[in-house]
Amino acid sequence: MQYFPPALVCPEMLWEWIQEHRWLAIVCLILLWNYYQKSKPMPPTGGRVIAVHSEGEWKEALQLTDLVLVDFFATWCPPCRSAAPYVGKLSEKYGAVTFVKVDVDEIRQLSVENGVSSLPTFQLFRNGQKIDETVGFRPAAIEHLLTKAGATVQPAPGDATTEENGSKAE
């Protein structure tokens, strides 16, 4: 009794099948890669980043401070995964700015309303109004958004650091 097709057991037959069905093999690889990416958990953001899960939370987050940096991301997006820890560190560096993250698959309407077409997209809001954005994970461009809008490097309230070594005071 045979449990597996010979093509899956014998490397020569598998290679022959791939050569005969190239496009199908490519589609299978893409589907497997997407499944693998979706199954990996999103890396922790850390810092003071607020995850928004509803329209109400979105409206509240935009009113927390004058400047709000929003990270529109998806869990399946590799650059978004790379950006998450960086955004967490920025949130500690720019204490007067509110940092928000929005999963576009969870709240699709927000990404449509804000014109998000590529991921990750970083949008900067002042007093609830979008003033600038950058697309893609480019650390210098993200930091430029903040400095261009007048954000200054200062730790968050209650996050005392010493100037000599940059470590948290105990």
CSV table of C-alpha atoms in Angstrom, one decimal:
chain,number,residue,atom,x,y,z
A,1,MET,CA,0.0,0.0,0.0
A,2,GLN,CA,1.5,3.3,-1.1
A,3,TYR,CA,0.7,6.5,1.0
A,4,PHE,CA,2.6,9.1,-0.9
A,5,PRO,CA,2.7,9.7,-4.7
A,6,PRO,CA,6.1,8.6,-6.0
A,7,ALA,CA,6.9,12.2,-7.0
A,8,LEU,CA,7.0,13.2,-3.4
A,9,VAL,CA,9.3,10.4,-2.3
A,10,CYS,CA,11.7,10.2,-5.2
A,11,PRO,CA,13.7,13.5,-5.8
A,12,GLU,CA,14.2,12.8,-9.5
A,13,MET,CA,10.4,12.4,-10.0
A,14,LEU,CA,9.8,15.5,-8.0
A,15,TRP,CA,12.2,17.5,-10.1
A,16,GLU,CA,10.6,16.2,-13.2
A,17,TRP,CA,7.1,17.2,-12.0
A,18,ILE,CA,8.4,20.8,-11.1
A,19,GLN,CA,9.8,21.1,-14.6
A,20,GLU,CA,6.5,20.1,-16.2
A,21,HIS,CA,4.4,22.3,-13.9
A,22,ARG,CA,6.6,25.3,-13.2
A,23,TRP,CA,3.8,27.8,-12.7
A,24,LEU,CA,1.9,25.5,-10.4
A,25,ALA,CA,5.1,24.9,-8.4
A,26,ILE,CA,5.7,28.7,-8.2
A,27,VAL,CA,2.1,29.3,-7.0
A,28,CYS,CA,2.5,26.6,-4.4
A,29,LEU,CA,5.7,28.1,-3.1
A,30,ILE,CA,4.1,31.6,-2.9
A,31,LEU,CA,1.2,30.2,-1.0
A,32,LEU,CA,3.4,28.3,1.4
A,33,TRP,CA,5.6,31.4,2.0
A,34,ASN,CA,2.4,33.5,2.7
A,35,TYR,CA,1.2,30.9,5.1
A,36,TYR,CA,4.6,30.8,6.9
A,37,GLN,CA,4.6,34.7,7.1
A,38,LYS,CA,1.1,34.8,8.6
A,39,SER,CA,1.9,32.1,11.1
A,40,LYS,CA,4.8,34.0,12.6
A,41,PRO,CA,3.8,36.3,15.5
A,42,MET,CA,4.4,40.0,15.1
A,43,PRO,CA,7.5,41.1,17.0
A,44,PRO,CA,6.8,43.1,20.1
A,45,THR,CA,6.8,46.9,19.5
A,46,GLY,CA,7.8,47.9,23.0
A,47,GLY,CA,8.0,51.5,24.0
A,48,ARG,CA,4.9,53.7,24.3
A,49,VAL,CA,3.1,52.6,21.1
A,50,ILE,CA,-0.6,52.4,21.4
A,51,ALA,CA,-2.4,49.7,19.4
A,52,VAL,CA,-5.7,50.9,18.0
A,53,HIS,CA,-8.5,48.3,17.5
A,54,SER,CA,-11.6,50.5,16.8
A,55,GLU,CA,-12.7,53.7,15.3
A,56,GLY,CA,-13.4,55.1,18.8
A,57,GLU,CA,-9.8,54.3,20.0
A,58,TRP,CA,-8.5,56.0,16.8
A,59,LYS,CA,-10.3,59.2,17.5
A,60,GLU,CA,-9.1,59.2,21.1
A,61,ALA,CA,-5.5,58.5,20.1
A,62,LEU,CA,-5.4,61.4,17.6
A,63,GLN,CA,-6.4,63.8,20.5
A,64,LEU,CA,-3.8,62.7,23.1
A,65,THR,CA,-1.0,65.1,22.0
A,66,ASP,CA,-0.4,67.7,19.4
A,67,LEU,CA,1.7,65.3,17.3
A,68,VAL,CA,0.7,61.7,16.6
A,69,LEU,CA,2.7,59.3,14.4
A,70,VAL,CA,0.7,56.5,13.0
A,71,ASP,CA,2.2,53.2,11.8
A,72,PHE,CA,-0.2,51.5,9.4
A,73,PHE,CA,1.0,47.9,9.2
A,74,ALA,CA,0.0,44.3,8.5
A,75,THR,CA,1.2,41.2,10.4
A,76,TRP,CA,2.1,39.4,7.1
A,77,CYS,CA,4.3,42.4,5.9
A,78,PRO,CA,8.0,41.7,6.4
A,79,PRO,CA,9.1,45.4,6.4
A,80,CYS,CA,6.3,46.1,8.9
A,81,ARG,CA,7.8,43.4,11.2
A,82,SER,CA,11.2,45.1,10.9
A,83,ALA,CA,9.7,48.5,11.7
A,84,ALA,CA,7.9,47.5,14.9
A,85,PRO,CA,10.8,47.5,17.3
A,86,TYR,CA,12.2,50.7,15.7
A,87,VAL,CA,9.0,52.5,16.2
A,88,GLY,CA,9.0,51.4,19.9
A,89,LYS,CA,12.4,52.9,20.3
A,90,LEU,CA,11.3,56.2,18.6
A,91,SER,CA,8.4,56.4,21.0
A,92,GLU,CA,10.8,56.5,23.9
A,93,LYS,CA,13.0,59.0,22.2
A,94,TYR,CA,10.3,61.5,21.3
A,95,GLY,CA,8.3,61.6,24.5
A,96,ALA,CA,6.0,64.5,23.5
A,97,VAL,CA,4.7,62.6,20.5
A,98,THR,CA,2.0,59.9,20.6
A,99,PHE,CA,2.8,56.8,18.7
A,100,VAL,CA,0.0,54.7,17.3
A,101,LYS,CA,-0.1,51.5,15.3
A,102,VAL,CA,-3.1,50.3,13.2
A,103,ASP,CA,-3.4,46.8,11.7
A,104,VAL,CA,-4.9,47.5,8.3
A,105,ASP,CA,-6.4,44.0,8.2
A,106,GLU,CA,-8.1,44.6,11.5
A,107,ILE,CA,-9.5,48.1,10.8
A,108,ARG,CA,-9.6,48.2,7.0
A,109,GLN,CA,-11.8,51.3,6.9
A,110,LEU,CA,-9.1,53.5,8.6
A,111,SER,CA,-6.5,52.6,6.0
A,112,VAL,CA,-9.0,53.5,3.2
A,113,GLU,CA,-10.0,56.8,4.8
A,114,ASN,CA,-6.3,57.7,5.2
A,115,GLY,CA,-5.3,56.7,1.7
A,116,VAL,CA,-3.0,53.9,2.7
A,117,SER,CA,-2.0,52.0,-0.4
A,118,SER,CA,1.4,50.5,0.5
A,119,LEU,CA,2.8,49.1,3.7
A,120,PRO,CA,4.2,50.1,6.1
A,121,THR,CA,2.9,53.7,5.8
A,122,PHE,CA,3.8,56.2,8.5
A,123,GLN,CA,1.5,59.3,8.8
A,124,LEU,CA,2.0,62.3,11.0
A,125,PHE,CA,-1.0,64.1,12.4
A,126,ARG,CA,-1.1,67.5,14.1
A,127,ASN,CA,-4.2,68.3,16.1
A,128,GLY,CA,-6.1,65.4,14.4
A,129,GLN,CA,-5.2,66.5,10.8
A,130,LYS,CA,-2.7,64.6,8.6
A,131,ILE,CA,0.3,66.8,7.8
A,132,ASP,CA,2.8,64.4,6.3
A,133,GLU,CA,3.5,60.8,5.5
A,134,THR,CA,6.2,58.4,4.3
A,135,VAL,CA,5.8,55.0,2.8
A,136,GLY,CA,8.1,52.0,3.5
A,137,PHE,CA,10.4,51.3,6.4
A,138,ARG,CA,13.1,54.0,6.0
A,139,PRO,CA,14.3,55.0,9.5
A,140,ALA,CA,15.8,58.3,8.3
A,141,ALA,CA,12.5,59.3,6.6
A,142,ILE,CA,10.4,58.5,9.6
A,143,GLU,CA,12.7,60.5,11.9
A,144,HIS,CA,12.7,63.3,9.3
A,145,LEU,CA,8.9,63.4,9.5
A,146,LEU,CA,9.1,64.1,13.2
A,147,THR,CA,11.9,66.7,13.2
A,148,LYS,CA,10.3,68.5,10.2
A,149,ALA,CA,7.2,68.9,12.3
A,150,GLY,CA,9.1,70.3,15.2
A,151,ALA,CA,9.3,67.2,17.4
A,152,THR,CA,12.3,67.3,19.7
A,153,VAL,CA,14.2,64.5,21.4
A,154,GLN,CA,12.9,64.3,24.9
A,155,PRO,CA,12.1,61.2,27.1
A,156,ALA,CA,8.5,60.5,27.9
A,157,PRO,CA,7.2,61.8,31.2
A,158,GLY,CA,8.2,59.5,34.0
A,159,ASP,CA,11.1,58.1,31.8
A,160,ALA,CA,14.0,59.8,33.6
A,161,THR,CA,17.4,59.1,31.9
A,162,THR,CA,20.8,60.2,32.9
A,163,GLU,CA,22.7,62.2,30.3
A,164,GLU,CA,26.1,60.5,31.0
A,165,ASN,CA,25.2,57.0,30.0
A,166,GLY,CA,21.6,57.1,28.7
A,167,SER,CA,20.5,54.4,31.2
A,168,LYS,CA,17.2,54.7,33.1
A,169,ALA,CA,17.5,56.2,36.6
A,170,GLU,CA,16.5,53.9,39.3
